[in-house]
Structures are given as structure tokens and as C-alpha cells.
Amino acid sequence: NKDAIDLTLLSTAEAIDMKVPRVKLLKIRNRNWVLDNIKKFPPLTIGQFFVHGNESEKPIPYGKISLCIPAAEAFGTGDHGSTKGCLVALDKLNSRIRSGQINLALDMGCGSGILAIAMAKRWRIPVIATDIDPISTKVCRVNAKANGVAKSVQSLSSPGYEHRRIIGKKFDVIASNILALPLTRLARDLAYHLAPGGWAILSGLLVSDTNRVLSTHALQGLKLFERITIGDWQTLLLKKSN
């Protein structure tokens, strides 16, 4: 009740030596907050991908690849500029490769697992999805099962490329939607684990960070193929020399 709130505010304000804030209580009609939140994030068509939650009633468009990614504790539902950029990059990459060129992929910093699931469904290949956050890898595992690719997507908790199931492996595609600083720190590891002629998709960086990330990876032998800008966010499609 209001008396309890006032007492709590008074004691807290005295403890941190600040003026007691005024409180105004309003009655709000009963509503389904979860459903209202879902409505704010309608299904998205991004290139060949159709991204939606499990509550969506919109039919999957003909010829599109369904990515069912409910809003959860892990980053990556498709509405953010960096995630959109990665899906656009995967779409563009598909037009550059021939059948059988991609046999193994890595989603570094997988979050919800949306990119790992997209690669597994598009190319029907095994994908390793890794994240330093165990909650993310758990969510990724759940989402992979919901999308019918649980046997294709292996979800691992690990900082960077340190997991024993990653050490020594070479990947035809590495997607990494994290942040500019860890991208630059992991550039050497990415180049080591990327197979000759392999592709890297880097995102989670602001336009202002692009040159720093590009130069770091150029030193490791990766060449820029395309920049994808969505709002303030930029996604880079790079290729390693053969």
C-alpha cells in the first residue's frame, strides 16, 4: 500500500542522503503484458528468412526459411540492426557460394542461436554455436529444438575459441555478432579457425568502429567483400584468401 511505499522511500532517501521523491499512484487496467510486448515485434522477412515468435499467427511465406525465435533472455530476435545485418549477409553469401562449398559453420557469441539456426536450415550443415553466457547457450539449445535442427546445432559454453570441441577445427563460415572490442581481440583466433577461402560475418559494431575492426582483420588476411549498414549498425562480410 501507499504507506509502505512512502516508508520505504523515506528510509532509503535518509540512508543515501537525498530528498524524498514524491509518489503518485495510478490505477492501470488489467492487460496481457506479454502479448502486448509480442505485438510490438511482428514477424520479419529478411531476405530468404522469415523471423517470428511461436505466438505468431501469420503464415510462413512461400519459399521462405522459418526462424522461430521467441523473445527471451538471450540476445537475437531479428529486430536489432546487427542481427538483421547478419541475416542479410547470410542471404548475400548464399548467392556467392556453390553447392557443397560450406560443410561446417560456427556462430561465435550465439545469443539466442538465430544465426546458427539460420545456417543449419539454409545449408543443412552442422553448426557449432558458442557463447560465454550459459543462459544464452541454453536458450540456443531450446530454439534449435523448436526449429527442428537440434541434431545439427551443437551449443557450447565457452569464452572465445577455447572450447575443446572448437580447438583444432576449421570452419567454412564464422558468424560473430558481438561487439567491436571483442571482435578485434578475437581476430587472430578467427583467422586461424577460418578455412582457406572461408567467409566471416562480423557485426555488433557501430559504423564508427568499422575501420578499426576492418584493419585488425585485414592484418590476418581477410578481405572485405561487403558492408551492410542498418541504422547505426554495420555488418561486414569478409573472405579469407585460399
Short mmCIF file of C-alpha atoms in Angstrom, two decimals:
data_model
loop_
_atom_site.label_atom_id
_atom_site.label_comp_id
_atom_site.label_asym_id
_atom_site.label_seq_id
_atom_site.Cartn_x
_atom_site.Cartn_y
_atom_site.Cartn_z
CA ASN A 1 0.00 0.00 0.00
CA LYS A 2 0.98 3.67 -0.24
CA ASP A 3 2.04 3.94 3.42
CA ALA A 4 4.53 1.09 2.99
CA ILE A 5 5.90 2.65 -0.19
CA ASP A 6 6.27 6.06 1.50
CA LEU A 7 8.08 4.49 4.47
CA THR A 8 10.46 2.58 2.20
CA LEU A 9 11.26 5.71 0.19
CA LEU A 10 11.80 7.75 3.36
CA SER A 11 14.24 5.28 4.90
CA THR A 12 16.10 4.83 1.59
CA ALA A 13 16.36 8.57 1.00
CA GLU A 14 17.72 9.16 4.50
CA ALA A 15 20.26 6.37 4.07
CA ILE A 16 21.71 7.88 0.87
CA ASP A 17 21.20 11.49 1.97
CA MET A 18 18.80 12.62 -0.73
CA LYS A 19 15.45 14.36 -0.93
CA VAL A 20 12.45 12.06 -0.58
CA PRO A 21 10.79 11.73 -4.00
CA ARG A 22 7.06 12.26 -4.40
CA VAL A 23 4.99 9.26 -5.37
CA LYS A 24 1.82 9.26 -7.42
CA LEU A 25 -0.13 6.01 -7.71
CA LEU A 26 -2.27 5.32 -10.76
CA LYS A 27 -4.69 2.52 -11.49
CA ILE A 28 -3.87 0.64 -14.70
CA ARG A 29 -6.39 -1.62 -16.38
CA ASN A 30 -5.62 -5.32 -16.40
CA ARG A 31 -3.91 -6.39 -19.65
CA ASN A 32 -1.80 -9.17 -21.09
CA TRP A 33 1.62 -7.53 -20.95
CA VAL A 34 3.40 -10.48 -22.60
CA LEU A 35 1.02 -10.46 -25.57
CA ASP A 36 1.24 -6.67 -25.89
CA ASN A 37 5.04 -6.91 -25.97
CA ILE A 38 4.95 -9.63 -28.62
CA LYS A 39 2.71 -7.43 -30.80
CA LYS A 40 5.43 -4.77 -30.80
CA PHE A 41 7.75 -7.25 -32.52
CA PRO A 42 5.80 -8.56 -35.51
CA PRO A 43 7.25 -11.20 -37.86
CA LEU A 44 10.07 -10.02 -40.10
CA THR A 45 11.02 -11.02 -43.62
CA ILE A 46 14.78 -10.58 -44.04
CA GLY A 47 15.97 -11.82 -47.40
CA GLN A 48 15.19 -15.54 -47.57
CA PHE A 49 14.41 -15.72 -43.84
CA PHE A 50 11.06 -15.28 -42.07
CA VAL A 51 11.68 -14.50 -38.39
CA HIS A 52 8.79 -14.91 -35.97
CA GLY A 53 7.89 -15.87 -32.41
CA ASN A 54 5.98 -19.00 -31.51
CA GLU A 55 2.84 -16.91 -30.88
CA SER A 56 2.75 -15.55 -34.42
CA GLU A 57 -0.39 -16.39 -36.40
CA LYS A 58 0.99 -15.10 -39.70
CA PRO A 59 1.61 -17.90 -42.21
CA ILE A 60 5.15 -18.52 -43.39
CA PRO A 61 5.53 -17.00 -46.86
CA TYR A 62 6.12 -19.48 -49.66
CA GLY A 63 9.79 -20.21 -50.27
CA LYS A 64 10.99 -18.54 -47.07
CA ILE A 65 13.02 -20.21 -44.32
CA SER A 66 11.20 -20.09 -40.98
CA LEU A 67 13.19 -18.94 -37.95
CA CYS A 68 11.06 -19.27 -34.83
CA ILE A 69 12.87 -17.17 -32.22
CA PRO A 70 10.74 -16.15 -29.20
CA ALA A 71 11.80 -13.09 -27.22
CA ALA A 72 13.80 -14.47 -24.28
CA GLU A 73 16.80 -13.86 -22.03
CA ALA A 74 19.34 -14.17 -24.85
CA PHE A 75 20.12 -11.51 -27.46
CA GLY A 76 18.96 -12.04 -31.04
CA THR A 77 15.32 -11.92 -32.13
CA GLY A 78 15.96 -10.41 -35.56
CA ASP A 79 14.67 -6.90 -34.89
CA HIS A 80 18.06 -5.39 -33.98
CA GLY A 81 20.13 -3.78 -36.72
CA SER A 82 23.14 -6.02 -36.13
CA THR A 83 21.10 -9.25 -36.25
CA LYS A 84 19.25 -8.07 -39.35
CA GLY A 85 22.60 -7.25 -40.93
CA CYS A 86 23.90 -10.76 -40.28
CA LEU A 87 20.83 -12.37 -41.84
CA VAL A 88 21.18 -10.08 -44.87
CA ALA A 89 24.86 -11.10 -45.09
CA LEU A 90 23.90 -14.80 -44.99
CA ASP A 91 21.42 -14.10 -47.76
CA LYS A 92 24.09 -12.39 -49.88
CA LEU A 93 26.64 -15.10 -49.10
CA ASN A 94 24.30 -17.78 -50.36
CA SER A 95 24.38 -16.21 -53.82
CA ARG A 96 28.20 -16.30 -53.86
CA ILE A 97 28.76 -19.95 -52.98
CA ARG A 98 28.29 -23.21 -54.86
CA SER A 99 26.66 -26.36 -53.55
CA GLY A 100 28.92 -28.30 -51.20
CA GLN A 101 31.30 -25.40 -50.50
CA ILE A 102 30.10 -24.98 -46.93
CA ASN A 103 30.30 -28.05 -44.70
CA LEU A 104 30.81 -26.67 -41.19
CA ALA A 105 29.95 -23.30 -39.63
CA LEU A 106 30.47 -21.53 -36.30
CA ASP A 107 28.25 -18.99 -34.55
CA MET A 108 30.63 -17.21 -32.17
CA GLY A 109 28.67 -15.39 -29.45
CA CYS A 110 25.44 -17.13 -30.43
CA GLY A 111 22.95 -15.49 -28.04
CA SER A 112 19.54 -16.90 -28.98
CA GLY A 113 21.15 -19.04 -31.67
CA ILE A 114 19.32 -17.31 -34.53
CA LEU A 115 22.37 -17.27 -36.83
CA ALA A 116 23.34 -20.86 -36.07
CA ILE A 117 19.78 -21.98 -36.77
CA ALA A 118 19.66 -19.92 -39.97
CA MET A 119 22.87 -21.53 -41.26
CA ALA A 120 21.80 -25.03 -40.27
CA LYS A 121 18.43 -24.68 -42.01
CA ARG A 122 19.72 -22.90 -45.12
CA TRP A 123 22.69 -25.13 -45.89
CA ARG A 124 21.69 -28.28 -43.97
CA ILE A 125 25.08 -28.48 -42.33
CA PRO A 126 26.37 -28.98 -38.76
CA VAL A 127 26.90 -25.74 -36.87
CA ILE A 128 28.67 -25.11 -33.59
CA ALA A 129 27.09 -22.31 -31.54
CA THR A 130 29.12 -20.96 -28.64
CA ASP A 131 28.67 -18.20 -26.07
CA ILE A 132 30.39 -17.17 -22.86
CA ASP A 133 26.94 -16.88 -21.23
CA PRO A 134 25.46 -20.27 -20.22
CA ILE A 135 21.94 -18.82 -20.29
CA SER A 136 22.43 -17.99 -23.98
CA THR A 137 23.63 -21.48 -24.84
CA LYS A 138 20.64 -22.95 -23.00
CA VAL A 139 18.25 -20.69 -24.93
CA CYS A 140 20.06 -21.56 -28.17
CA ARG A 141 19.58 -25.26 -27.45
CA VAL A 142 15.85 -24.77 -26.83
CA ASN A 143 15.44 -22.69 -30.00
CA ALA A 144 17.36 -25.20 -32.11
CA LYS A 145 15.00 -27.95 -30.96
CA ALA A 146 11.93 -25.77 -31.67
CA ASN A 147 13.24 -25.18 -35.20
CA GLY A 148 13.89 -28.85 -35.88
CA VAL A 149 17.70 -28.55 -36.04
CA ALA A 150 18.67 -29.87 -32.59
CA LYS A 151 20.83 -32.57 -34.21
CA SER A 152 22.60 -30.02 -36.41
CA VAL A 153 23.31 -27.23 -33.90
CA GLN A 154 25.75 -28.03 -31.09
CA SER A 155 25.55 -25.42 -28.33
CA LEU A 156 28.66 -24.90 -26.17
CA SER A 157 29.51 -22.55 -23.29
CA SER A 158 32.99 -21.15 -23.72
CA PRO A 159 34.94 -17.87 -23.83
CA GLY A 160 36.07 -17.22 -27.39
CA TYR A 161 37.51 -20.19 -29.27
CA GLU A 162 38.74 -22.03 -26.18
CA HIS A 163 36.33 -24.98 -26.05
CA ARG A 164 37.99 -28.33 -26.72
CA ARG A 165 35.42 -29.10 -29.43
CA ILE A 166 36.47 -25.94 -31.30
CA ILE A 167 40.25 -26.09 -30.85
CA GLY A 168 41.81 -27.53 -33.99
CA LYS A 169 38.66 -27.22 -36.14
CA LYS A 170 38.41 -25.19 -39.36
CA PHE A 171 35.11 -23.59 -40.37
CA ASP A 172 33.85 -22.59 -43.78
CA VAL A 173 31.75 -19.78 -42.26
CA ILE A 174 32.17 -17.98 -38.95
CA ALA A 175 29.43 -15.57 -37.90
CA SER A 176 30.17 -13.36 -34.91
CA ASN A 177 27.61 -10.79 -33.78
CA ILE A 178 29.20 -9.45 -30.60
CA LEU A 179 30.92 -6.06 -30.09
CA ALA A 180 33.79 -4.18 -31.72
CA LEU A 181 36.31 -4.69 -28.89
CA PRO A 182 35.98 -8.49 -28.59
CA LEU A 183 35.89 -8.74 -32.40
CA THR A 184 39.29 -7.08 -32.61
CA ARG A 185 40.68 -9.18 -29.76
CA LEU A 186 39.49 -12.39 -31.41
CA ALA A 187 40.63 -11.51 -34.94
CA ARG A 188 43.71 -13.75 -34.85
CA ASP A 189 41.72 -16.71 -33.48
CA LEU A 190 39.01 -16.19 -36.10
CA ALA A 191 41.58 -16.19 -38.91
CA TYR A 192 43.17 -19.36 -37.53
CA HIS A 193 39.86 -21.23 -37.36
CA LEU A 194 38.54 -19.98 -40.70
CA ALA A 195 39.28 -22.42 -43.53
CA PRO A 196 41.12 -21.13 -46.63
CA GLY A 197 38.54 -19.43 -48.83
CA GLY A 198 36.16 -19.26 -45.86
CA TRP A 199 33.77 -16.43 -45.05
CA ALA A 200 33.38 -14.32 -41.91
CA ILE A 201 30.32 -12.29 -40.95
CA LEU A 202 31.11 -9.71 -38.27
CA SER A 203 28.56 -7.50 -36.57
CA GLY A 204 27.62 -5.82 -33.32
CA LEU A 205 29.70 -2.80 -34.28
CA LEU A 206 28.73 0.82 -34.83
CA VAL A 207 29.62 2.49 -38.11
CA SER A 208 32.27 4.49 -36.25
CA ASP A 209 34.01 1.24 -35.19
CA THR A 210 34.19 -0.27 -38.66
CA ASN A 211 37.65 0.86 -39.78
CA ARG A 212 39.26 -0.42 -36.58
CA VAL A 213 37.62 -3.85 -36.95
CA LEU A 214 38.45 -3.98 -40.67
CA SER A 215 42.10 -3.11 -40.25
CA THR A 216 42.55 -5.70 -37.48
CA HIS A 217 41.14 -8.46 -39.69
CA ALA A 218 42.97 -7.25 -42.81
CA LEU A 219 46.22 -7.91 -40.93
CA GLN A 220 45.04 -11.52 -40.58
CA GLY A 221 44.50 -11.92 -44.33
CA LEU A 222 40.75 -11.27 -44.53
CA LYS A 223 39.40 -9.18 -47.41
CA LEU A 224 36.27 -7.04 -47.25
CA PHE A 225 33.54 -8.08 -49.68
CA GLU A 226 30.59 -6.04 -48.49
CA ARG A 227 29.38 -3.64 -45.80
CA ILE A 228 25.75 -3.76 -44.71
CA THR A 229 24.52 -0.71 -42.81
CA ILE A 230 21.23 -0.73 -40.89
CA GLY A 231 20.71 2.38 -38.81
CA ASP A 232 23.84 2.99 -36.72
CA TRP A 233 24.95 -0.63 -37.03
CA GLN A 234 27.25 -2.17 -39.59
CA THR A 235 27.80 -5.77 -40.63
CA LEU A 236 30.93 -6.88 -42.52
CA LEU A 237 31.19 -9.76 -44.96
CA LEU A 238 34.83 -10.83 -45.25
CA LYS A 239 36.66 -13.60 -47.08
CA LYS A 240 39.90 -15.37 -46.28
CA SER A 241 42.32 -15.95 -49.14
CA ASN A 242 42.73 -19.52 -50.43
#
